[in-house]
Coordinates of N, CA and C and ligand atoms in Angstrom, one line a residue:
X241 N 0.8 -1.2 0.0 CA 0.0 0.0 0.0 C 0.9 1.3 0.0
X242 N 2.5 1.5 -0.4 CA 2.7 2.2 -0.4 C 2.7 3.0 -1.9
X243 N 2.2 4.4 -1.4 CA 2.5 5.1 -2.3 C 3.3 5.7 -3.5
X244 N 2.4 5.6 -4.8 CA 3.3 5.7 -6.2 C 4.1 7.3 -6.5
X245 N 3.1 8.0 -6.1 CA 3.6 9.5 -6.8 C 3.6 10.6 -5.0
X246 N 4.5 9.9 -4.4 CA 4.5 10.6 -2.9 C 4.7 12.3 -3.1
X247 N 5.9 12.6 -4.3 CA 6.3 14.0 -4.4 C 4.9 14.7 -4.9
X248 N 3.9 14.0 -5.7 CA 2.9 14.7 -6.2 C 2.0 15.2 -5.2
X249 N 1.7 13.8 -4.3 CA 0.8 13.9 -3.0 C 1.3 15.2 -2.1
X250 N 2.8 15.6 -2.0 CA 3.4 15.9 -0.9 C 3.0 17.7 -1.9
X251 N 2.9 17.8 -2.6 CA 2.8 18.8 -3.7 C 1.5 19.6 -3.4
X252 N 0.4 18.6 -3.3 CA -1.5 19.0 -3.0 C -1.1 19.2 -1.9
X253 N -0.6 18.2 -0.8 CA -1.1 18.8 0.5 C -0.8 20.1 1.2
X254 N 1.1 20.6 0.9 CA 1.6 21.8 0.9 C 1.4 22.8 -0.2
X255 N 0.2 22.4 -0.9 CA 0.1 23.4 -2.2 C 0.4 25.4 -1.6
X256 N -0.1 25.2 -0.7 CA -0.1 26.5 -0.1 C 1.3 27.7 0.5
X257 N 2.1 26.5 1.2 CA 3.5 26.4 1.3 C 4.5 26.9 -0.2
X258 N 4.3 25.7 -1.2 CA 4.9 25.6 -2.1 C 4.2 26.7 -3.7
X259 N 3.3 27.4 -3.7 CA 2.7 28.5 -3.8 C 3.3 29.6 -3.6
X260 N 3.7 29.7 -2.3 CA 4.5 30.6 -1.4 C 5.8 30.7 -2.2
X261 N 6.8 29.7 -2.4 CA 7.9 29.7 -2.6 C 8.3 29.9 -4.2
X262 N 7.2 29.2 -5.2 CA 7.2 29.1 -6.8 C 6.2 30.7 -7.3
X263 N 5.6 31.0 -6.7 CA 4.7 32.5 -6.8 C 5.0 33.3 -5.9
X264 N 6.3 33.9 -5.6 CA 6.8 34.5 -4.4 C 6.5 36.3 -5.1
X265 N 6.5 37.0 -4.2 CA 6.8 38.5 -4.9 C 7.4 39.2 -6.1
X266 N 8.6 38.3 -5.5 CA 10.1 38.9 -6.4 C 9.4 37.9 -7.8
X267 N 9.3 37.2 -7.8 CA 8.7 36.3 -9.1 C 7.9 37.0 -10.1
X268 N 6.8 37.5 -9.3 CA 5.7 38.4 -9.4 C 5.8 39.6 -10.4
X269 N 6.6 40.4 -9.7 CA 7.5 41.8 -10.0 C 8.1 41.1 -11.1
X270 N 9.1 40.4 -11.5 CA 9.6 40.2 -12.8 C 8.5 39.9 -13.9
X271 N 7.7 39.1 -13.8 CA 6.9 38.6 -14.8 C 5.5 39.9 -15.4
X272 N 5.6 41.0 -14.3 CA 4.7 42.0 -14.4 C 5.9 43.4 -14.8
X273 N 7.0 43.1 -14.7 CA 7.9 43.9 -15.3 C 8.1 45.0 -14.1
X274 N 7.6 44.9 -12.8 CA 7.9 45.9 -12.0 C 8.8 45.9 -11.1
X275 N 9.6 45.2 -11.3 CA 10.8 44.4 -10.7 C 12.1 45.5 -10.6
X276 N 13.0 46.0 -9.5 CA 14.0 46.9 -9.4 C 14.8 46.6 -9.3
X277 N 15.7 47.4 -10.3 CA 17.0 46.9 -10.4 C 17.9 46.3 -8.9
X278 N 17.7 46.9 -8.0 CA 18.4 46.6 -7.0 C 18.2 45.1 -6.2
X279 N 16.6 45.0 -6.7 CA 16.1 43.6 -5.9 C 16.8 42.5 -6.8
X280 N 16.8 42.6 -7.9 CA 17.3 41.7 -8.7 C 18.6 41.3 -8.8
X281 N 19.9 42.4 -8.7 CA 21.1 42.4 -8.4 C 21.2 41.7 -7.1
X282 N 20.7 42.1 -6.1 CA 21.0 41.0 -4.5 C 20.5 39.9 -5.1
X283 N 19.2 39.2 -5.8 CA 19.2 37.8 -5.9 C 20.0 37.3 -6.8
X284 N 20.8 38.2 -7.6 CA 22.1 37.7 -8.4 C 23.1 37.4 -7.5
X285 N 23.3 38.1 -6.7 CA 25.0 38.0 -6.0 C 24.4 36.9 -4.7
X286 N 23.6 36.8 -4.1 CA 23.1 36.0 -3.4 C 23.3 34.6 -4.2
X287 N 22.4 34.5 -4.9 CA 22.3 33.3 -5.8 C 23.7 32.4 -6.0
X288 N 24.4 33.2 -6.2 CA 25.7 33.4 -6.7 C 26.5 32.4 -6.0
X289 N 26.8 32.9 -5.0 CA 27.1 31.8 -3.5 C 26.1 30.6 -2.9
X290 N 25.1 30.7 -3.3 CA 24.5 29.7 -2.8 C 24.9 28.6 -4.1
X291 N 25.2 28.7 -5.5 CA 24.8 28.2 -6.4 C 26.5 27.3 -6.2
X292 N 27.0 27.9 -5.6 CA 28.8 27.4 -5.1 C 28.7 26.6 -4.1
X293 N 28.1 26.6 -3.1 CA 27.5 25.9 -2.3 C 26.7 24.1 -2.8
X294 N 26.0 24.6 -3.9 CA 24.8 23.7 -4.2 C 25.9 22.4 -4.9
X295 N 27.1 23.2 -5.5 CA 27.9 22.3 -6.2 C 28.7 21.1 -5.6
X296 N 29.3 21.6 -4.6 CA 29.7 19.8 -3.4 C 28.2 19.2 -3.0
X297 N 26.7 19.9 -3.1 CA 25.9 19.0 -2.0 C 25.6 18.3 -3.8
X298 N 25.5 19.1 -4.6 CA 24.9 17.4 -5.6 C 26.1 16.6 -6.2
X299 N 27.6 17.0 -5.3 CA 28.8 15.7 -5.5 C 27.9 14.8 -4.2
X300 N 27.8 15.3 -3.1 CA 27.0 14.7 -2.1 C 26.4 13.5 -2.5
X301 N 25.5 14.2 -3.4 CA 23.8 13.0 -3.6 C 24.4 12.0 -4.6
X302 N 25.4 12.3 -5.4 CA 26.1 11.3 -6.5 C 26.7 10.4 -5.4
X303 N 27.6 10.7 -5.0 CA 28.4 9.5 -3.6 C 27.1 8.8 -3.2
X304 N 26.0 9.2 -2.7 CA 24.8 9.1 -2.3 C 24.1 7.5 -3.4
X305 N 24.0 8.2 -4.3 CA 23.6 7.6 -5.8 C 24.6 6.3 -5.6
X306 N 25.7 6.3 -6.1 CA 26.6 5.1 -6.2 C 26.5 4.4 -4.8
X307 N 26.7 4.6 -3.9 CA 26.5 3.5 -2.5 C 25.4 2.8 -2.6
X308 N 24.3 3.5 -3.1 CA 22.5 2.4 -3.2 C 22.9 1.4 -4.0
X309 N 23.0 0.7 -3.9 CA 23.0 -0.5 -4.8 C 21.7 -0.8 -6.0
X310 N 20.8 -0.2 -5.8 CA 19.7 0.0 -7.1 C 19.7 1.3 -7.7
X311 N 20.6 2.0 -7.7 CA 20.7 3.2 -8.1 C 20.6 3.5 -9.9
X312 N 19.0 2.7 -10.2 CA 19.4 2.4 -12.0 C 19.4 4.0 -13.2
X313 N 20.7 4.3 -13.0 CA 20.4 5.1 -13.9 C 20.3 6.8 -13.0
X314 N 20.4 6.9 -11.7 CA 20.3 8.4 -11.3 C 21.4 8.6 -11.4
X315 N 22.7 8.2 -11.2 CA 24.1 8.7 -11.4 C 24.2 9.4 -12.7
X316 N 23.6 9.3 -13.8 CA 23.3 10.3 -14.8 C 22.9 11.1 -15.2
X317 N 22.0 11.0 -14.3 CA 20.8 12.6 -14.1 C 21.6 13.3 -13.6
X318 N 22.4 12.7 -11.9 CA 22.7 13.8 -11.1 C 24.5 14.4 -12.0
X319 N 25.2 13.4 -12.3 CA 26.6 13.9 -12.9 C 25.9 15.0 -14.5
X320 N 24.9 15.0 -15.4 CA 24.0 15.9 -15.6 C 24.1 17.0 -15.3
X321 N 23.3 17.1 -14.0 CA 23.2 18.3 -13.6 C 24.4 18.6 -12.9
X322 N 25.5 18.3 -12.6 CA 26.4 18.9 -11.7 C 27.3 19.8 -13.1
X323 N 27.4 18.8 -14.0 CA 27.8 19.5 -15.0 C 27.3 20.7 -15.9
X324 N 25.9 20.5 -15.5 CA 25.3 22.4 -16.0 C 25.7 23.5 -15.2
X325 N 26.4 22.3 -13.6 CA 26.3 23.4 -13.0 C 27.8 24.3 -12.7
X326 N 28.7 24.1 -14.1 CA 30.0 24.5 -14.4 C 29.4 25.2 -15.3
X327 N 28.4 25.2 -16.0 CA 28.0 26.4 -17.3 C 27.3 27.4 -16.1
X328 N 26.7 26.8 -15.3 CA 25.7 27.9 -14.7 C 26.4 28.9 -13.9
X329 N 27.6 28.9 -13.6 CA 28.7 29.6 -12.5 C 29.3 30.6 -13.2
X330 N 30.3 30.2 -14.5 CA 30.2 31.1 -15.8 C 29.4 32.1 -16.1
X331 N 28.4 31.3 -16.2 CA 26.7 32.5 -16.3 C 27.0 33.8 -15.6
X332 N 26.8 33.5 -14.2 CA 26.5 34.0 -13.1 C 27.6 35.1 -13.1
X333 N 28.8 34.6 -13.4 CA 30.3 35.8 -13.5 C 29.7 36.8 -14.5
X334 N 29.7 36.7 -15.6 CA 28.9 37.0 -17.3 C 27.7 38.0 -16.5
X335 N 26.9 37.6 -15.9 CA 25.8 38.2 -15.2 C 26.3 39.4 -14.4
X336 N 27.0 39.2 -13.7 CA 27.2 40.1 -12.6 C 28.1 41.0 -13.3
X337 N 28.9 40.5 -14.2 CA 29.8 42.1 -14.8 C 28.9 42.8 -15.5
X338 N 27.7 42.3 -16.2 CA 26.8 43.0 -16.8 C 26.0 44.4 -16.2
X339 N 26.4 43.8 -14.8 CA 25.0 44.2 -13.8 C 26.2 45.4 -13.1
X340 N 27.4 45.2 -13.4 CA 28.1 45.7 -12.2 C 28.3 45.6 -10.8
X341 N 28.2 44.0 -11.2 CA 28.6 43.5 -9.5 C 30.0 43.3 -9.4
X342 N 30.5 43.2 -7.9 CA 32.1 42.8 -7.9 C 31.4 41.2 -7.1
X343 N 31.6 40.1 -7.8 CA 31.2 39.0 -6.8 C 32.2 38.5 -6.0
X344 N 33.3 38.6 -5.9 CA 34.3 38.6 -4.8 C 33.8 39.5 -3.5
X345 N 33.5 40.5 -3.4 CA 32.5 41.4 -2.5 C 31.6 41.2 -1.9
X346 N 30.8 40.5 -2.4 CA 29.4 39.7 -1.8 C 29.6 39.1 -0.5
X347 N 28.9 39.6 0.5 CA 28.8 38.9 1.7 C 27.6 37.9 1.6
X348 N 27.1 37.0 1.9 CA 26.0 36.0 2.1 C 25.6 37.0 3.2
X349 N 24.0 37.0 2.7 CA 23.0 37.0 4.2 C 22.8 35.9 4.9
X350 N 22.1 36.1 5.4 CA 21.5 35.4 6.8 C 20.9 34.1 6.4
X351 N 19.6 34.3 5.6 CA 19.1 34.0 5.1 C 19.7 32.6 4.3
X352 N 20.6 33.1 3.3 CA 21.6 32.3 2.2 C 22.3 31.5 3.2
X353 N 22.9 32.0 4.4 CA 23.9 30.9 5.0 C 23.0 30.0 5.7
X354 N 21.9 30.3 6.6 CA 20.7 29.3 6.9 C 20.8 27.8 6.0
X355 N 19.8 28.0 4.5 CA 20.1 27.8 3.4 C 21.5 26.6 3.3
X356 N 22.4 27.5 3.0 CA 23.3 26.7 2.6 C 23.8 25.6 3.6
X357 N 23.4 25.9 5.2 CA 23.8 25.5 6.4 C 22.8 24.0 6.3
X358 N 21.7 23.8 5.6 CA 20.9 23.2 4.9 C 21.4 21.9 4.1
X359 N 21.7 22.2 3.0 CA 22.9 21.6 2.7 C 24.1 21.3 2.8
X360 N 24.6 21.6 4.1 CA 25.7 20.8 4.4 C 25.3 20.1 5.3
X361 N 24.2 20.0 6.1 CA 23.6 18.9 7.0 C 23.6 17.7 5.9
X362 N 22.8 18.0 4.8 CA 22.8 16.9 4.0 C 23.7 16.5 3.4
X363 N 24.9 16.8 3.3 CA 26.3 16.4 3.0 C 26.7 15.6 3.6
X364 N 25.8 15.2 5.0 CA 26.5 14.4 5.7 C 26.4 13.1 4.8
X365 N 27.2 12.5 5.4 CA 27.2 10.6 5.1 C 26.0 9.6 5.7
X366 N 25.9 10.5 7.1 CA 24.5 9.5 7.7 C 23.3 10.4 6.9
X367 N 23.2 11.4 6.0 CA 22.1 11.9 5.6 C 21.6 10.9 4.6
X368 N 20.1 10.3 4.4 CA 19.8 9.5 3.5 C 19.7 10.0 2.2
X369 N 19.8 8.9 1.4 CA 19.8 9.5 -0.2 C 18.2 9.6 -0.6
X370 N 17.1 9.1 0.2 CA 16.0 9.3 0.1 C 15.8 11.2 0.4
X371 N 16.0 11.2 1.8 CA 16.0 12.9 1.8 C 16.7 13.5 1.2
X372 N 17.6 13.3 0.6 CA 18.6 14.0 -0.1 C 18.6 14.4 -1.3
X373 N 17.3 13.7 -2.2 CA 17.1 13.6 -3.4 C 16.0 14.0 -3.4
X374 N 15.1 14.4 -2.3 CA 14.1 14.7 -2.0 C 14.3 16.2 -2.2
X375 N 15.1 16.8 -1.4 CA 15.5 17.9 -1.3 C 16.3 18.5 -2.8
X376 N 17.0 18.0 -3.0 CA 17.6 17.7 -4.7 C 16.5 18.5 -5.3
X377 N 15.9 17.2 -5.8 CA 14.3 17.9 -6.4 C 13.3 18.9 -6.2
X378 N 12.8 19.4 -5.0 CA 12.6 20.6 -4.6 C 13.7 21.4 -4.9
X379 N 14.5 21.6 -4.6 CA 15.0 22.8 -4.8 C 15.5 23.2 -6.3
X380 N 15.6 22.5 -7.3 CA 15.6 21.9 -8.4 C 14.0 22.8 -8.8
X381 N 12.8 22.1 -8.5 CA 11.4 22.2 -9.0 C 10.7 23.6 -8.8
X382 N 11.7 24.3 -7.4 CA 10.9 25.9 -7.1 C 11.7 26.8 -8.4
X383 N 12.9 26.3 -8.9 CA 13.5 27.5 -9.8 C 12.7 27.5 -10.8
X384 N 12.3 25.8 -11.5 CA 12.0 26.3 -12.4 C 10.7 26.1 -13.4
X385 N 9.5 26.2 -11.5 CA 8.6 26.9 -11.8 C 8.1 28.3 -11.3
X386 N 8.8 28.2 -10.5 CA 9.4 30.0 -10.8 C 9.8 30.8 -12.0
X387 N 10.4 30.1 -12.1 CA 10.7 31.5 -13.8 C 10.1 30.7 -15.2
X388 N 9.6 29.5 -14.8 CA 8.6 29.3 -16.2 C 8.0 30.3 -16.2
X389 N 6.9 30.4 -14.7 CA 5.8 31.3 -14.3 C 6.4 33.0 -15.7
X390 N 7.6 33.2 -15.1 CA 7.9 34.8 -15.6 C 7.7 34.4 -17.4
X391 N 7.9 33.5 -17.9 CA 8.0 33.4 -19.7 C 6.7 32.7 -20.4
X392 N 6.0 32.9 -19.3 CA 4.4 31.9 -19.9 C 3.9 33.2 -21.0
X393 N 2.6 32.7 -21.5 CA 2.1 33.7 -22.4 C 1.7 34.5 -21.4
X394 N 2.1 35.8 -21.9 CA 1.6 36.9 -21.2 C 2.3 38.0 -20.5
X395 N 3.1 37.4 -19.9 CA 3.9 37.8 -19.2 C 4.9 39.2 -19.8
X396 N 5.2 40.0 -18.5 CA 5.5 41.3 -19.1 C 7.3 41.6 -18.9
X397 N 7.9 39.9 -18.5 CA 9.3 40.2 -18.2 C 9.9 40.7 -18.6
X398 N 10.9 42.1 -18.4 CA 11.9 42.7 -18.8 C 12.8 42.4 -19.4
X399 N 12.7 42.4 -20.6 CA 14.0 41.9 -21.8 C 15.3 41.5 -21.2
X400 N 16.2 42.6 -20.3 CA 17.4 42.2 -19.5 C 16.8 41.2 -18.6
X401 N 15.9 40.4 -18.2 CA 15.8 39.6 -17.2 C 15.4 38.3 -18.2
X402 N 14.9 38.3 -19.3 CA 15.0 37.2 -20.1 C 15.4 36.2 -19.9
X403 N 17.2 36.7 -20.0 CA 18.0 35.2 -20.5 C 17.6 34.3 -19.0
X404 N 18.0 34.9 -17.8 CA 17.4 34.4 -16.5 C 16.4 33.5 -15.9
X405 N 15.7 34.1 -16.7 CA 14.0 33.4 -16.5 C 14.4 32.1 -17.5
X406 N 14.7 31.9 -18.6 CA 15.0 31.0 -19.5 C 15.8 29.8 -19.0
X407 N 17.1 30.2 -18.3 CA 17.9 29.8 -18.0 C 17.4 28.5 -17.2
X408 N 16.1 28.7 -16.0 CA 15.9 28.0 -15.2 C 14.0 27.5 -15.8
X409 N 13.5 28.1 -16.4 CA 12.5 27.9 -16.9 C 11.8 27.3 -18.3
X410 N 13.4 26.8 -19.0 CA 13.1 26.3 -20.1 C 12.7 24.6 -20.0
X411 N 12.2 24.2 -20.9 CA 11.5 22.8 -21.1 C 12.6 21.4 -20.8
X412 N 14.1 21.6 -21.3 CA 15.1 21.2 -21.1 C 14.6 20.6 -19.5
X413 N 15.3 22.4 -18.6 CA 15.5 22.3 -17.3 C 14.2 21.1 -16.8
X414 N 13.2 21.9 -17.2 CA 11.5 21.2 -16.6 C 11.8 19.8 -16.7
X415 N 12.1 19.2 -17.7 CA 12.2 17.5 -17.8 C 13.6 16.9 -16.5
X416 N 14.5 17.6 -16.7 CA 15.7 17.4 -15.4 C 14.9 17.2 -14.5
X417 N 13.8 18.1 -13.8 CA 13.3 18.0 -12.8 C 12.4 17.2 -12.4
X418 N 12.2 16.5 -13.9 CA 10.7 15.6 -13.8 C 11.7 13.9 -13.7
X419 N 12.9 14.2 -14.0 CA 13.8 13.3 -14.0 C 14.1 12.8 -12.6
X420 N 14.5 13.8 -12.0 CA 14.7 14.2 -10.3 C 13.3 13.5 -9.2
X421 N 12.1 13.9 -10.4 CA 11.0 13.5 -9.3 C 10.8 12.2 -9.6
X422 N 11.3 11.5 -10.7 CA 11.2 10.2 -10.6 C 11.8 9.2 -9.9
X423 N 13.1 9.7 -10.0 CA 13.8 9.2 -9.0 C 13.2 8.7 -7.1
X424 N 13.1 10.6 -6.7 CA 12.9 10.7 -5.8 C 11.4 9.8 -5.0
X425 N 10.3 10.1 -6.1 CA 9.3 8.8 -5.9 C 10.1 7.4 -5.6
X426 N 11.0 7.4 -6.9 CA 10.7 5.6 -6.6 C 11.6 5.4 -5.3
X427 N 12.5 6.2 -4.6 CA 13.1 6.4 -3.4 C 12.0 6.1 -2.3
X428 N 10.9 7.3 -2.7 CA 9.9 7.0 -1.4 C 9.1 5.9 -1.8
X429 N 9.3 5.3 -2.7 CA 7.9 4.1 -2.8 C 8.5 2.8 -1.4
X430 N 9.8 2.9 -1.5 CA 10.9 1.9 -1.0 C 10.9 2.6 0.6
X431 N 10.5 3.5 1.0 CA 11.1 3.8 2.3 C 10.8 3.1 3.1
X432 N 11.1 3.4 4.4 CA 10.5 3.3 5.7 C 9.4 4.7 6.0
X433 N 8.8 4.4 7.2 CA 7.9 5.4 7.4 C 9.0 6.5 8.3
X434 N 9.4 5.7 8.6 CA 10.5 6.7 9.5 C 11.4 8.0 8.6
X435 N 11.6 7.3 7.3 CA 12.3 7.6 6.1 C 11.7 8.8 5.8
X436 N 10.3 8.7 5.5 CA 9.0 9.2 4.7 C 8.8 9.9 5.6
X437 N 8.7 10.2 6.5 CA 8.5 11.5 7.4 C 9.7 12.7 7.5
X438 N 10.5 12.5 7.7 CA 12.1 12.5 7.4 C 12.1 13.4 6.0
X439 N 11.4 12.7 5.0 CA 11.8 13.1 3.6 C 11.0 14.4 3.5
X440 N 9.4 14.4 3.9 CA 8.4 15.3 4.5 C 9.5 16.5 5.1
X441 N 9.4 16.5 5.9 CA 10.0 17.3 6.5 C 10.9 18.5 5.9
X442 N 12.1 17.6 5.3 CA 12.9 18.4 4.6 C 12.2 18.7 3.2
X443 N 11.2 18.2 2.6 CA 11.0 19.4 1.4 C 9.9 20.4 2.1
X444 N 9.8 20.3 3.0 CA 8.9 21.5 4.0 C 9.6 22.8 4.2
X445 N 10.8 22.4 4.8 CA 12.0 22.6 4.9 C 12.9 23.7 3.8
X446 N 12.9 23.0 2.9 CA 13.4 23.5 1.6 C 12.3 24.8 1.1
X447 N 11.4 24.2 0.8 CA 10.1 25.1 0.6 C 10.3 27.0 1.2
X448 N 10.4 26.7 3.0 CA 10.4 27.6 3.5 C 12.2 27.9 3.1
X449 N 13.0 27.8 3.1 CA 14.3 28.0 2.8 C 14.2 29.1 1.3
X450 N 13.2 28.7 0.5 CA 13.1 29.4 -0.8 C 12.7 30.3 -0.2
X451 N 11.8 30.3 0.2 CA 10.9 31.7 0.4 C 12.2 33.1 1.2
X452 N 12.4 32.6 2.2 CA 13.2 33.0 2.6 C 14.4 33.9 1.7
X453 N 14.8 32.9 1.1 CA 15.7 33.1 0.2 C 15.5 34.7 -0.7
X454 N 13.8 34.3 -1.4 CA 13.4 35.7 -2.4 C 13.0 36.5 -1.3
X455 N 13.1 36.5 0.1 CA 12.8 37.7 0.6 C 13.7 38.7 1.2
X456 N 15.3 38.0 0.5 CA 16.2 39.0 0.6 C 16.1 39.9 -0.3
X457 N 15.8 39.7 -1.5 CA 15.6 40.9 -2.5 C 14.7 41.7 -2.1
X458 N 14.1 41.5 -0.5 CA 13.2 43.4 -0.6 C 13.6 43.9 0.4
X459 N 15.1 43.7 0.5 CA 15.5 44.5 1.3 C 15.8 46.2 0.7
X460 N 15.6 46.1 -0.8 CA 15.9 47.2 -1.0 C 14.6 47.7 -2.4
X461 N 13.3 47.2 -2.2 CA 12.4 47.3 -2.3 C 11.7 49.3 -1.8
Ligands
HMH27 C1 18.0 29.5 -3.9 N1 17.3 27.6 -5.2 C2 18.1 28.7 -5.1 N2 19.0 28.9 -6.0 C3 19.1 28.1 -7.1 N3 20.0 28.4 -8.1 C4 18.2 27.0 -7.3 C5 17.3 26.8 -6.2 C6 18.2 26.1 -8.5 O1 19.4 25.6 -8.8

């Protein structure tokens, strides 16, 4: 009787939560084009460092991947994505000169180190690859229905904020993540309950971590 599509289930019941986090303000403001330069520049240089951070925790979930002994086929997804995430860093440099940031300069907020403090819990070795991939995927799934949200029809995004919104909102990215939730299901189909609450938890967890996250950009709102 255990459940097939747990990330879906887990999806309805915090729809409200995870609403919060994929339809945030700052999301809002870009996709309605009223978005300020300054809010945007902090979630760039923010981003920036967390996105340095994100790169040992998905070497994490790969170590993670290879020790499961049924691991069919996620060590592909995840070495995948660790490898966009040497194009995506580049980006971010390319970005910030554009913008006039110095990213050597950048202090992390509060917020961001929380966050990243997040991910290094899950770095651990006793962290399961069930939670781990759980969280993978969420955090993976707020970007990029987040900025789908900004490129849908209609939408009034700011030509400079374009490439951005693309970057994480293209169809590409969307299937990675549908990639990630397959995984992560068939993780929870196999758990324990102990596991499965555990795995709850942290995309709860992550959820509020995002939110958090876009609400450093109104600091200067
Ligand atoms: C805060 N969440 C945050 N930054 C990102 N770059 C992603 C998710 C997606 O990789």
């Amino acid at each position: 009787q255990k459940k097939i599509g747990m990330t879906e289930t887990w999806l309805k019941k915090h729809r409200l939560l995870y609403n919060g986090a994929t339809r945030h303000p700052l999301i809002i403001s870009i996709r309605d084009g009223t978005i300020n330069t300054a809010s945007f520049k902090t979630w760039l240089a923010q981003d920036y460092l967390f996105v340095r951070a994100f790169v040992p925790f998905v070497a994490s979930v790969l170590i993670k991947a290879w020790k499961e002994s049924d691991c069919s086929g996620d060590m592909e997804v995840i070495l995948g994505g660790m490898a966009s995430l040497e194009d995506e860093i580049s980006w971010f440099k390319t970005e910030a000169n554009k913008w006039g940031i110095s990213l050597s300069d950048v202090v992390p907020q509060q917020a961001n180190k929380n966050y990243c403090g997040l991910l290094e819990s899950l770095m651990s070795p006793d962290a399961e690859y069930t939670v781990a991939i759980t969280a993978f995927w969420a955090i993976e799934t707020v970007y990029q229905e987040s900025f789908a949200h900004c490129i849908e029809e209609g939408s009034k995004t700011p030509p400079e904020l374009k490439e951005t919104c693309v970057r994480w909102g293209n169809e590409a990215f969307g299937k990675y993540c549908q990639s990630l939730q397959n995984i992560a299901n068939r993780c929870l189909q196999k758990a324990s309950d102990e596991e499965l609450k555990k795995a709850e938890v942290m995309l709860l967890s992550v959820l509020e971590h995002e939110v958090e996250f876009w609400n450093m950009s109104r600091g200067n709102v």
